[in-house]
């Protein structure tokens, strides 16, 4: 029987990311709020794909849908697709240098935004306009910082658990 | 699914391939979206999940509530006295206005009795605070701290001290989502206070702008006209201020005016809102229901007895018409 790896710090990170998505910001900061939940999801799907995968993506997505009052399943769907792409290429992405990784994140966030656009188009919901794409940009710029924070968290988890290589 | 795997494999859903699981979850989420979009099948699921996620909302809004409380408790004595003086003066002015209000209300009721129409009744009010949580960033929505538990219901109108704010769109039991009047999906039946010209105010997505797209180019509107709710449609009570016309553009050759209005309520600064609901007047409501029922019966009777003589239909029809008319007028004026 393998020792169970404690993943609650990561779960806390996910909850924090979800909470930050609904944290009230002044109006001028609204359009550049980075999409933290999807970014944290990409990080952990890339670094710990055995534990955080599609089910996590679906759960986080449903939480976001409820909190944002959006169509139920909208974020769940986009996050699942983005996480799938991350899982599919996680071995390549993981060893990218920072700038290449950032470009990859930009691509993934664009896919996410594009899927949102398609869903809103089909459902006939009012579209976000430019704010959607400015969030992609701010997310990309925010990525190195998030990477640092999440790496530190991962180190902690690793140090605590010797089974983690 | 076994747990006897090596090291980091924790055995969750490992049996299926990622592609297959993506397919399953996509189908699931698309089903959810379709069900949620077309009708309210998922209302219970949504409410349950929202209640489960309520702690996150409390967590997020806690710092703002705390800082508000601290700034309240740290207010200096002079500030408090100044505030107190101002509020006292305001109360005095409002009370002076209310003195005439009572007389006017009585007069109004008497005149309405003379006209044989129903009396307007007062509204019930619940005070709710806005939870400091950002909803969908692309929509004009707010979250308030009163839900189904406190008597709020979907479709209930929200006002602040200056005018109509919006309406509740989703009940979360302990909180509720509300759509502001400026949301792009929102339309509000209004009339001009000056000449009772009826139209509809549509949201634009900007917090400080409403649009009136349905007035013909020869309509009697002026900049500065006050818009009040007309009460048609039954969601909003009539007579509350909605906004003020700010700009009128008429393009030659266009059939309709482009009119911008500024919402009366301070939509980007509100902290507290009032939920208003029409006060139930047991007897009157029952009477209305009976009248409506009588009307419907009369209509069905006439339809059933189409083969009978014309005299019967002639007798029944005016009654049915009168009853339905009565029903519509009461639903308009119940507020």
Tab-separated table of C-alpha atoms in Angstrom:
chain	number	residue	atom	x	y	z
A	1	UNK	CA	0.000	0.000	0.000
A	2	UNK	CA	1.491	3.299	-1.084
A	3	UNK	CA	1.553	6.155	1.370
A	4	UNK	CA	-1.117	8.695	0.672
A	5	UNK	CA	0.358	12.011	-0.357
A	6	UNK	CA	-1.198	14.913	1.427
A	7	UNK	CA	-2.687	17.258	-1.067
A	8	UNK	CA	-4.684	19.541	1.195
A	9	UNK	CA	-2.287	22.499	0.782
A	10	UNK	CA	-2.973	22.333	-2.935
A	11	UNK	CA	-6.704	22.154	-2.311
A	12	UNK	CA	-6.351	25.266	-0.164
A	13	UNK	CA	-4.522	26.917	-3.073
A	14	UNK	CA	-7.429	26.059	-5.349
A	15	UNK	CA	-9.965	27.491	-2.898
A	16	UNK	CA	-7.856	30.633	-2.580
A	17	UNK	CA	-7.719	30.987	-6.367
A	18	UNK	CA	-11.503	30.599	-6.594
A	19	UNK	CA	-11.990	33.134	-3.799
A	20	UNK	CA	-9.678	35.600	-5.546
A	21	UNK	CA	-11.792	35.306	-8.672
A	22	UNK	CA	-14.734	36.842	-6.837
A	23	UNK	CA	-12.732	39.255	-4.688
A	24	UNK	CA	-14.162	42.733	-5.204
A	25	UNK	CA	-11.841	44.976	-7.193
A	26	UNK	CA	-12.167	48.607	-8.197
A	27	UNK	CA	-13.781	49.131	-11.571
A	28	UNK	CA	-10.599	49.980	-13.446
A	29	UNK	CA	-8.921	46.754	-12.270
A	30	UNK	CA	-11.868	44.561	-13.273
A	31	UNK	CA	-10.826	43.999	-16.899
A	32	UNK	CA	-7.301	42.960	-15.924
A	33	UNK	CA	-8.141	40.518	-13.153
A	34	UNK	CA	-6.014	37.479	-14.020
A	35	UNK	CA	-7.985	34.224	-14.449
A	36	UNK	CA	-6.272	32.672	-11.433
A	37	UNK	CA	-8.369	29.519	-11.132
A	38	UNK	CA	-7.512	28.263	-14.611
A	39	UNK	CA	-3.858	29.181	-14.129
A	40	UNK	CA	-3.552	27.291	-10.846
A	41	UNK	CA	-5.334	24.401	-12.513
A	42	UNK	CA	-2.857	24.376	-15.408
A	43	UNK	CA	0.067	24.430	-12.982
A	44	UNK	CA	-1.093	21.451	-10.965
A	45	UNK	CA	-2.290	19.486	-13.982
A	46	UNK	CA	1.204	19.975	-15.381
A	47	UNK	CA	3.143	19.180	-12.217
A	48	UNK	CA	0.955	16.588	-10.565
A	49	UNK	CA	-1.212	15.098	-13.296
A	50	UNK	CA	-1.925	11.895	-11.355
A	51	UNK	CA	-3.762	13.810	-8.665
A	52	UNK	CA	-5.186	16.940	-10.258
A	53	UNK	CA	-6.803	16.343	-13.584
A	54	UNK	CA	-10.149	16.563	-15.245
A	55	UNK	CA	-12.282	15.902	-12.184
A	56	UNK	CA	-10.599	18.781	-10.380
A	57	UNK	CA	-11.106	20.969	-13.436
A	58	UNK	CA	-14.791	20.106	-13.546
A	59	UNK	CA	-15.270	20.802	-9.833
A	60	UNK	CA	-13.440	24.131	-9.965
A	61	UNK	CA	-15.450	25.072	-13.044
A	62	UNK	CA	-18.785	24.342	-11.369
A	63	UNK	CA	-17.729	26.378	-8.330
A	64	UNK	CA	-16.855	29.335	-10.570
A	65	UNK	CA	-20.144	29.033	-12.447
A	66	UNK	CA	-22.129	29.160	-9.229
A	67	UNK	CA	-20.145	32.021	-7.704
A	68	UNK	CA	-20.218	34.092	-10.871
A	69	UNK	CA	-23.878	33.327	-11.502
A	70	UNK	CA	-23.033	32.087	-14.980
A	71	UNK	CA	-24.518	29.270	-16.974
A	72	UNK	CA	-23.967	26.067	-15.009
A	73	UNK	CA	-21.306	24.036	-16.811
A	74	UNK	CA	-19.798	26.891	-18.808
A	75	UNK	CA	-16.535	27.171	-16.904
A	76	UNK	CA	-16.591	23.444	-16.190
A	77	UNK	CA	-16.463	22.752	-19.905
A	78	UNK	CA	-13.746	25.258	-20.803
A	79	UNK	CA	-11.571	24.254	-17.848
A	80	UNK	CA	-11.922	20.564	-18.728
A	81	UNK	CA	-10.727	21.195	-22.277
A	82	UNK	CA	-7.802	23.361	-21.157
A	83	UNK	CA	-6.812	20.815	-18.510
A	84	UNK	CA	-7.000	18.043	-21.058
A	85	UNK	CA	-4.603	19.933	-23.335
A	86	UNK	CA	-2.282	20.495	-20.386
A	87	UNK	CA	-2.392	16.819	-19.415
A	88	UNK	CA	-1.801	15.765	-22.991
A	89	UNK	CA	1.389	17.813	-23.280
A	90	UNK	CA	2.445	18.019	-19.635
A	91	UNK	CA	5.736	16.170	-20.189
A	92	UNK	CA	6.822	18.659	-22.829
A	93	UNK	CA	5.514	21.775	-21.066
A	94	UNK	CA	7.126	20.890	-17.761
A	95	UNK	CA	10.669	21.208	-19.040
A	96	UNK	CA	10.124	24.423	-20.973
A	97	UNK	CA	12.162	27.455	-19.935
A	98	UNK	CA	10.129	30.244	-18.390
A	99	UNK	CA	9.543	32.257	-21.537
A	100	UNK	CA	8.344	29.252	-23.520
A	101	UNK	CA	6.133	28.206	-20.647
A	102	UNK	CA	4.652	31.698	-20.540
A	103	UNK	CA	3.912	31.539	-24.254
A	104	UNK	CA	2.217	28.175	-23.701
A	105	UNK	CA	0.130	29.663	-20.911
A	106	UNK	CA	-0.863	32.473	-23.239
A	107	UNK	CA	-2.002	29.894	-25.796
A	108	UNK	CA	-3.969	27.916	-23.190
A	109	UNK	CA	-5.647	31.020	-21.797
A	110	UNK	CA	-6.554	32.049	-25.342
A	111	UNK	CA	-8.138	28.653	-25.928
A	112	UNK	CA	-10.078	29.129	-22.692
A	113	UNK	CA	-11.279	32.592	-23.697
A	114	UNK	CA	-12.174	31.393	-27.167
A	115	UNK	CA	-14.283	28.528	-25.818
A	116	UNK	CA	-16.063	30.997	-23.514
A	117	UNK	CA	-16.766	33.171	-26.534
A	118	UNK	CA	-18.206	30.242	-28.474
A	119	UNK	CA	-20.432	29.145	-25.581
A	120	UNK	CA	-21.728	32.669	-25.017
A	121	UNK	CA	-22.351	32.995	-28.732
A	122	UNK	CA	-24.347	29.775	-28.904
A	123	UNK	CA	-26.303	30.505	-25.748
A	124	UNK	CA	-26.996	34.052	-26.912
A	125	UNK	CA	-25.588	35.616	-23.758
A	126	UNK	CA	-24.223	39.139	-23.799
A	127	UNK	CA	-20.551	38.969	-24.661
A	128	UNK	CA	-17.704	40.335	-22.615
A	129	UNK	CA	-15.995	42.234	-25.394
A	130	UNK	CA	-12.434	43.368	-24.884
A	131	UNK	CA	-12.331	42.515	-21.181
A	132	UNK	CA	-12.061	38.831	-22.074
A	133	UNK	CA	-8.838	39.334	-24.002
A	134	UNK	CA	-7.322	41.796	-21.560
A	135	UNK	CA	-7.766	39.123	-18.904
A	136	UNK	CA	-5.801	36.694	-21.080
A	137	UNK	CA	-2.961	39.213	-21.328
A	138	UNK	CA	-2.918	40.030	-17.622
A	139	UNK	CA	-2.992	36.311	-16.840
A	140	UNK	CA	0.036	35.736	-19.039
A	141	UNK	CA	1.939	38.596	-17.399
A	142	UNK	CA	0.932	37.311	-13.980
A	143	UNK	CA	2.102	33.769	-14.729
A	144	UNK	CA	5.776	34.056	-13.598
A	145	UNK	CA	4.645	35.335	-10.196
A	146	UNK	CA	2.080	32.570	-9.818
A	147	UNK	CA	4.676	30.034	-10.914
A	148	UNK	CA	7.006	31.206	-8.134
A	149	UNK	CA	4.290	30.971	-5.480
A	150	UNK	CA	3.052	27.574	-6.638
A	151	UNK	CA	6.600	26.186	-6.935
A	152	UNK	CA	7.243	27.191	-3.343
A	153	UNK	CA	4.029	25.465	-2.307
A	154	UNK	CA	5.057	22.352	-4.214
A	155	UNK	CA	8.457	22.311	-2.542
A	156	UNK	CA	6.735	22.409	0.822
A	157	UNK	CA	4.509	19.516	-0.102
A	158	UNK	CA	7.536	17.583	-1.327
A	159	UNK	CA	9.605	18.234	1.772
A	160	UNK	CA	6.830	17.074	3.951
A	161	UNK	CA	6.375	13.886	2.005
A	162	UNK	CA	9.485	11.910	1.221
A	163	UNK	CA	7.602	9.781	-1.280
A	164	UNK	CA	7.306	12.714	-3.623
A	165	UNK	CA	10.248	12.727	-5.988
B	1	UNK	CA	-9.557	1.230	-9.228
B	2	UNK	CA	-7.030	-0.019	-6.753
B	3	UNK	CA	-4.917	1.895	-4.324
B	4	UNK	CA	-1.998	-0.513	-4.549
B	5	UNK	CA	-0.276	1.630	-7.132
B	6	UNK	CA	3.125	3.175	-6.758
B	7	UNK	CA	3.823	6.369	-4.943
B	8	UNK	CA	1.905	9.333	-6.293
B	9	UNK	CA	-0.915	7.499	-7.938
B	10	UNK	CA	-3.828	7.973	-5.612
B	11	UNK	CA	-6.176	5.914	-7.672
B	12	UNK	CA	-8.801	8.465	-8.681
B	13	UNK	CA	-10.512	7.682	-11.931
B	14	UNK	CA	-7.440	6.080	-13.369
B	15	UNK	CA	-9.268	3.360	-15.174
B	16	UNK	CA	-10.411	5.393	-18.176
B	17	UNK	CA	-8.147	7.209	-20.596
B	18	UNK	CA	-7.985	11.023	-20.341
B	19	UNK	CA	-9.615	11.451	-23.725
B	20	UNK	CA	-12.564	9.310	-22.725
B	21	UNK	CA	-12.956	11.141	-19.453
B	22	UNK	CA	-12.832	14.476	-21.268
B	23	UNK	CA	-15.595	13.252	-23.527
B	24	UNK	CA	-17.734	12.179	-20.574
B	25	UNK	CA	-17.213	15.406	-18.662
B	26	UNK	CA	-17.819	17.519	-21.770
B	27	UNK	CA	-21.098	15.777	-22.411
B	28	UNK	CA	-22.017	16.249	-18.764
B	29	UNK	CA	-21.196	19.950	-18.765
B	30	UNK	CA	-22.937	20.569	-22.068
B	31	UNK	CA	-26.022	18.793	-20.734
B	32	UNK	CA	-25.873	21.004	-17.651
B	33	UNK	CA	-25.558	24.124	-19.795
B	34	UNK	CA	-28.487	23.179	-22.000
B	35	UNK	CA	-30.674	22.326	-19.016
B	36	UNK	CA	-29.686	25.481	-17.190
B	37	UNK	CA	-30.187	27.700	-20.213
B	38	UNK	CA	-33.522	26.518	-21.463
B	39	UNK	CA	-35.419	26.290	-18.277
B	40	UNK	CA	-35.131	26.214	-14.569
B	41	UNK	CA	-34.679	22.456	-14.134
B	42	UNK	CA	-31.476	22.948	-12.192
B	43	UNK	CA	-32.757	25.515	-9.739
B	44	UNK	CA	-32.439	23.100	-6.795
B	45	UNK	CA	-28.958	21.959	-7.823
B	46	UNK	CA	-27.858	25.567	-8.130
B	47	UNK	CA	-29.302	26.505	-4.761
B	48	UNK	CA	-27.672	23.539	-3.036
B	49	UNK	CA	-24.269	24.244	-4.542
B	50	UNK	CA	-24.608	27.939	-3.786
B	51	UNK	CA	-25.346	27.184	-0.152
B	52	UNK	CA	-22.274	24.924	-0.048
B	53	UNK	CA	-20.160	27.727	-1.515
B	54	UNK	CA	-21.582	30.364	0.810
B	55	UNK	CA	-18.515	30.151	3.127
B	56	UNK	CA	-16.288	31.245	0.242
B	57	UNK	CA	-18.433	34.324	-0.220
B	58	UNK	CA	-18.316	35.093	3.483
B	59	UNK	CA	-14.539	34.611	3.402
B	60	UNK	CA	-14.117	36.997	0.492
B	61	UNK	CA	-16.386	39.704	1.817
B	62	UNK	CA	-15.144	39.411	5.410
B	63	UNK	CA	-12.192	41.835	5.078
B	64	UNK	CA	-14.469	44.486	3.597
B	65	UNK	CA	-17.117	44.034	6.266
B	66	UNK	CA	-14.492	44.125	8.984
B	67	UNK	CA	-12.842	47.244	7.622
B	68	UNK	CA	-16.256	48.864	7.356
B	69	UNK	CA	-17.018	47.978	10.967
B	70	UNK	CA	-13.628	49.239	12.114
B	71	UNK	CA	-14.015	52.534	10.300
B	72	UNK	CA	-17.438	52.832	11.898
B	73	UNK	CA	-16.187	52.157	15.386
B	74	UNK	CA	-13.147	54.409	14.945
B	75	UNK	CA	-15.210	57.375	13.827
B	76	UNK	CA	-14.436	60.391	15.953
B	77	UNK	CA	-16.897	62.065	18.227
B	78	UNK	CA	-17.109	65.184	16.076
B	79	UNK	CA	-17.827	63.108	12.982
B	80	UNK	CA	-20.565	61.277	14.801
B	81	UNK	CA	-22.169	64.452	16.103
B	82	UNK	CA	-22.012	66.011	12.634
B	83	UNK	CA	-23.570	62.897	11.185
B	84	UNK	CA	-26.210	62.839	13.863
B	85	UNK	CA	-27.118	66.470	13.270
B	86	UNK	CA	-27.383	65.915	9.546
B	87	UNK	CA	-29.546	62.837	9.965
B	88	UNK	CA	-31.803	64.629	12.438
B	89	UNK	CA	-32.325	67.444	9.980
B	90	UNK	CA	-33.034	64.967	7.218
B	91	UNK	CA	-35.526	63.144	9.405
B	92	UNK	CA	-37.223	66.457	10.204
B	93	UNK	CA	-37.603	67.339	6.525
B	94	UNK	CA	-38.820	63.857	5.634
B	95	UNK	CA	-41.337	63.866	8.480
B	96	UNK	CA	-42.649	67.235	7.374
B	97	UNK	CA	-43.188	65.779	3.921
B	98	UNK	CA	-44.814	62.680	5.380
B	99	UNK	CA	-47.383	64.760	7.252
B	100	UNK	CA	-48.917	65.760	3.946
B	101	UNK	CA	-48.385	62.251	2.616
B	102	UNK	CA	-50.915	60.771	5.051
B	103	UNK	CA	-53.563	63.259	3.994
B	104	UNK	CA	-52.781	62.713	0.322
B	105	UNK	CA	-52.917	58.951	0.693
B	106	UNK	CA	-56.310	59.197	2.336
B	107	UNK	CA	-57.507	61.495	-0.423
B	108	UNK	CA	-56.138	59.171	-3.054
B	109	UNK	CA	-57.921	56.217	-1.501
B	110	UNK	CA	-61.183	58.185	-1.366
B	111	UNK	CA	-60.920	59.259	-5.002
B	112	UNK	CA	-60.104	55.744	-6.075
B	113	UNK	CA	-63.107	54.495	-4.134
B	114	UNK	CA	-65.225	57.029	-6.042
B	115	UNK	CA	-63.800	55.701	-9.302
B	116	UNK	CA	-64.598	52.202	-8.079
B	117	UNK	CA	-61.028	51.006	-8.597
B	118	UNK	CA	-58.854	49.233	-6.080
B	119	UNK	CA	-56.866	51.221	-3.604
B	120	UNK	CA	-53.108	51.274	-3.808
B	121	UNK	CA	-51.599	49.619	-0.803
B	122	UNK	CA	-48.223	50.251	0.786
B	123	UNK	CA	-45.220	48.060	0.165
B	124	UNK	CA	-43.430	45.705	2.500
B	125	UNK	CA	-39.745	46.353	2.812
B	126	UNK	CA	-36.744	44.223	3.729
B	127	UNK	CA	-33.366	45.892	4.106
B	128	UNK	CA	-30.477	43.972	2.535
B	129	UNK	CA	-26.783	44.660	2.307
B	130	UNK	CA	-24.711	44.095	-0.759
B	131	UNK	CA	-22.148	41.342	-0.277
B	132	UNK	CA	-18.693	42.457	-1.350
B	133	UNK	CA	-18.290	39.767	-3.970
B	134	UNK	CA	-17.687	40.336	-7.658
B	135	UNK	CA	-20.151	38.403	-9.733
B	136	UNK	CA	-19.735	37.690	-13.401
B	137	UNK	CA	-17.257	40.358	-14.490
B	138	UNK	CA	-19.101	40.981	-17.721
B	139	UNK	CA	-22.539	41.511	-16.282
B	140	UNK	CA	-24.140	44.051	-13.985
B	141	UNK	CA	-25.074	41.759	-11.174
B	142	UNK	CA	-24.824	42.034	-7.423
B	143	UNK	CA	-25.124	39.653	-4.520
B	144	UNK	CA	-27.248	40.640	-1.534
B	145	UNK	CA	-27.201	39.111	1.911
B	146	UNK	CA	-30.897	38.253	2.057
B	147	UNK	CA	-32.306	35.164	0.408
B	148	UNK	CA	-35.309	32.879	0.416
B	149	UNK	CA	-34.819	32.329	4.149
B	150	UNK	CA	-35.509	36.000	4.810
B	151	UNK	CA	-38.501	36.274	2.518
B	152	UNK	CA	-36.768	37.404	-0.658
B	153	UNK	CA	-38.015	35.851	-3.873
B	154	UNK	CA	-37.122	35.786	-7.540
B	155	UNK	CA	-38.527	38.801	-9.351
B	156	UNK	CA	-38.575	40.996	-6.282
B	157	UNK	CA	-37.713	44.625	-6.932
B	158	UNK	CA	-34.697	46.313	-5.363
B	159	UNK	CA	-34.616	50.034	-4.649
B	160	UNK	CA	-32.245	52.352	-2.845
B	161	UNK	CA	-32.891	55.785	-1.412
B	162	UNK	CA	-32.942	57.389	-4.863
B	163	UNK	CA	-34.654	54.943	-7.156
B	164	UNK	CA	-34.978	51.497	-8.635
B	165	UNK	CA	-31.829	49.368	-8.511
B	166	UNK	CA	-32.819	46.077	-10.111
B	167	UNK	CA	-34.522	42.800	-9.425
B	168	UNK	CA	-33.659	39.452	-7.879
B	169	UNK	CA	-32.828	36.874	-10.510
B	170	UNK	CA	-31.692	33.905	-8.455
B	171	UNK	CA	-32.410	32.883	-4.931
B	172	UNK	CA	-29.558	31.251	-3.021
B	173	UNK	CA	-31.478	30.698	0.193
B	174	UNK	CA	-29.061	32.712	2.366
B	175	UNK	CA	-28.208	35.251	-0.283
B	176	UNK	CA	-29.629	36.234	-3.637
B	177	UNK	CA	-28.331	37.295	-7.015
B	178	UNK	CA	-29.796	40.464	-8.394
B	179	UNK	CA	-29.592	41.993	-11.833
B	180	UNK	CA	-29.155	45.739	-12.017
B	181	UNK	CA	-31.370	47.820	-14.300
B	182	UNK	CA	-28.305	48.628	-16.415
B	183	UNK	CA	-27.568	44.995	-17.336
B	184	UNK	CA	-27.797	44.371	-21.065
B	185	UNK	CA	-30.446	41.717	-20.449
B	186	UNK	CA	-32.641	44.011	-18.406
B	187	UNK	CA	-35.651	45.966	-19.596
B	188	UNK	CA	-37.888	48.026	-17.363
B	189	UNK	CA	-41.356	49.408	-18.155
B	190	UNK	CA	-41.343	53.125	-17.398
B	191	UNK	CA	-43.281	56.279	-18.001
B	192	UNK	CA	-42.288	59.913	-18.175
B	193	UNK	CA	-43.379	61.659	-15.001
B	194	UNK	CA	-44.295	64.807	-16.963
B	195	UNK	CA	-46.756	63.378	-19.462
B	196	UNK	CA	-47.101	59.677	-18.550
B	197	UNK	CA	-45.701	58.656	-21.903
B	198	UNK	CA	-45.019	54.932	-21.555
B	199	UNK	CA	-41.920	53.204	-22.870
B	200	UNK	CA	-39.217	50.750	-21.896
B	201	UNK	CA	-35.772	51.460	-20.452
B	202	UNK	CA	-33.152	48.971	-21.575
B	203	UNK	CA	-29.813	48.424	-19.854
B	204	UNK	CA	-26.581	49.128	-21.703
B	205	UNK	CA	-24.025	47.293	-19.580
B	206	UNK	CA	-22.630	50.599	-18.304
B	207	UNK	CA	-23.509	51.427	-14.722
B	208	UNK	CA	-24.379	55.052	-15.501
B	209	UNK	CA	-26.451	54.714	-18.650
B	210	UNK	CA	-29.886	53.445	-19.590
B	211	UNK	CA	-31.202	53.474	-23.115
B	212	UNK	CA	-34.751	54.255	-24.332
B	213	UNK	CA	-34.793	52.822	-27.843
B	214	UNK	CA	-38.544	52.608	-28.458
B	215	UNK	CA	-39.718	56.215	-28.601
B	216	UNK	CA	-40.744	57.527	-32.028
B	217	UNK	CA	-38.988	60.622	-33.296
B	218	UNK	CA	-42.036	62.808	-32.706
B	219	UNK	CA	-42.415	61.795	-29.062
B	220	UNK	CA	-42.698	64.532	-26.481
B	221	UNK	CA	-39.480	64.088	-24.504
B	222	UNK	CA	-37.034	66.632	-23.169
B	223	UNK	CA	-33.665	66.406	-21.533
B	224	UNK	CA	-34.083	66.342	-17.787
B	225	UNK	CA	-37.390	64.487	-17.851
B	226	UNK	CA	-37.876	62.212	-14.869
B	227	UNK	CA	-38.569	58.553	-15.617
B	228	UNK	CA	-40.686	56.617	-13.161
B	229	UNK	CA	-41.636	52.966	-13.161
B	230	UNK	CA	-45.013	52.389	-14.729
B	231	UNK	CA	-45.856	49.189	-12.926
B	232	UNK	CA	-46.781	47.421	-16.130
B	233	UNK	CA	-45.478	43.909	-16.287
B	234	UNK	CA	-46.047	43.483	-12.598
B	235	UNK	CA	-42.439	43.068	-11.485
B	236	UNK	CA	-41.749	46.618	-10.408
B	237	UNK	CA	-44.164	48.674	-8.339
B	238	UNK	CA	-45.310	51.843	-10.070
B	239	UNK	CA	-44.211	55.338	-9.216
B	240	UNK	CA	-40.599	54.828	-8.180
B	241	UNK	CA	-37.987	56.996	-9.904
B	242	UNK	CA	-35.837	55.176	-12.445
B	243	UNK	CA	-33.678	57.884	-13.972
B	244	UNK	CA	-33.369	61.207	-15.694
B	245	UNK	CA	-33.073	61.739	-19.442
B	246	UNK	CA	-29.635	63.060	-20.203
B	247	UNK	CA	-29.301	63.118	-23.957
B	248	UNK	CA	-31.639	62.885	-26.936
B	249	UNK	CA	-30.296	62.157	-30.398
B	250	UNK	CA	-32.569	62.202	-33.379
B	251	UNK	CA	-31.156	61.166	-36.701
B	252	UNK	CA	-33.054	62.378	-39.734
B	253	UNK	CA	-34.721	59.478	-41.438
B	254	UNK	CA	-34.696	57.283	-38.362
B	255	UNK	CA	-38.069	56.305	-36.981
B	256	UNK	CA	-36.922	56.169	-33.380
B	257	UNK	CA	-35.030	58.504	-31.085
B	258	UNK	CA	-31.809	57.487	-29.372
B	259	UNK	CA	-32.246	58.506	-25.797
B	260	UNK	CA	-29.751	58.100	-22.958
B	261	UNK	CA	-30.850	58.287	-19.370
B	262	UNK	CA	-28.932	58.299	-16.142
B	263	UNK	CA	-30.169	55.848	-13.483
B	264	UNK	CA	-31.563	57.534	-10.395
B	265	UNK	CA	-30.037	54.989	-8.045
B	266	UNK	CA	-26.324	55.351	-7.308
B	267	UNK	CA	-25.574	51.934	-8.766
B	268	UNK	CA	-21.811	51.979	-8.256
B	269	UNK	CA	-21.887	53.285	-4.713
B	270	UNK	CA	-24.763	51.461	-3.067
B	271	UNK	CA	-24.140	49.415	0.056
B	272	UNK	CA	-27.680	48.802	1.171
B	273	UNK	CA	-30.795	48.127	-0.835
B	274	UNK	CA	-34.465	47.748	0.011
B	275	UNK	CA	-36.391	44.732	-1.212
B	276	UNK	CA	-39.965	45.746	-1.789
B	277	UNK	CA	-42.939	43.467	-2.090
B	278	UNK	CA	-46.586	44.412	-2.329
B	279	UNK	CA	-48.318	44.147	1.005
B	280	UNK	CA	-50.810	41.335	1.092
B	281	UNK	CA	-54.331	42.453	1.791
B	282	UNK	CA	-55.958	39.125	2.432
B	283	UNK	CA	-59.568	39.990	1.598
B	284	UNK	CA	-58.789	42.148	-1.399
B	285	UNK	CA	-56.442	39.590	-2.938
B	286	UNK	CA	-59.013	36.833	-2.487
B	287	UNK	CA	-61.650	39.018	-4.063
B	288	UNK	CA	-59.419	39.663	-7.044
B	289	UNK	CA	-58.747	35.974	-7.441
B	290	UNK	CA	-62.457	35.258	-7.299
B	291	UNK	CA	-63.133	37.925	-9.880
B	292	UNK	CA	-60.471	36.507	-12.163
B	293	UNK	CA	-61.894	33.024	-11.677
B	294	UNK	CA	-65.373	34.297	-12.430
B	295	UNK	CA	-64.038	35.926	-15.573
B	296	UNK	CA	-62.330	32.756	-16.711
B	297	UNK	CA	-65.449	30.710	-15.967
B	298	UNK	CA	-67.539	33.156	-17.925
B	299	UNK	CA	-65.162	32.904	-20.882
B	300	UNK	CA	-65.114	29.130	-20.810
B	301	UNK	CA	-68.860	29.115	-20.440
B	302	UNK	CA	-69.255	31.224	-23.540
B	303	UNK	CA	-66.879	28.961	-25.419
B	304	UNK	CA	-68.693	25.850	-24.258
B	305	UNK	CA	-72.071	27.209	-25.113
B	306	UNK	CA	-71.153	28.557	-28.482
B	307	UNK	CA	-73.999	26.641	-29.993
B	308	UNK	CA	-76.584	28.268	-27.768
B	309	UNK	CA	-78.398	31.416	-28.675
B	310	UNK	CA	-76.572	34.668	-29.248
B	311	UNK	CA	-78.382	36.263	-26.354
B	312	UNK	CA	-76.501	34.115	-23.886
B	313	UNK	CA	-73.122	35.020	-25.328
B	314	UNK	CA	-74.115	38.639	-25.347
B	315	UNK	CA	-75.008	38.395	-21.715
B	316	UNK	CA	-71.862	36.552	-20.751
B	317	UNK	CA	-69.352	38.468	-22.766
B	318	UNK	CA	-69.651	41.872	-21.142
B	319	UNK	CA	-69.335	40.208	-17.769
B	320	UNK	CA	-66.253	38.320	-18.870
B	321	UNK	CA	-64.721	41.421	-20.364
B	322	UNK	CA	-65.448	43.430	-17.285
B	323	UNK	CA	-63.925	40.753	-15.097
B	324	UNK	CA	-60.743	40.431	-17.139
B	325	UNK	CA	-60.439	44.192	-17.312
B	326	UNK	CA	-60.802	44.336	-13.595
B	327	UNK	CA	-58.185	41.620	-13.228
B	328	UNK	CA	-55.635	43.444	-15.365
B	329	UNK	CA	-56.242	46.748	-13.676
B	330	UNK	CA	-55.809	45.181	-10.254
B	331	UNK	CA	-52.597	43.451	-11.248
B	332	UNK	CA	-51.296	46.805	-12.434
B	333	UNK	CA	-52.348	48.654	-9.407
B	334	UNK	CA	-51.779	46.078	-6.745
B	335	UNK	CA	-48.534	47.818	-5.931
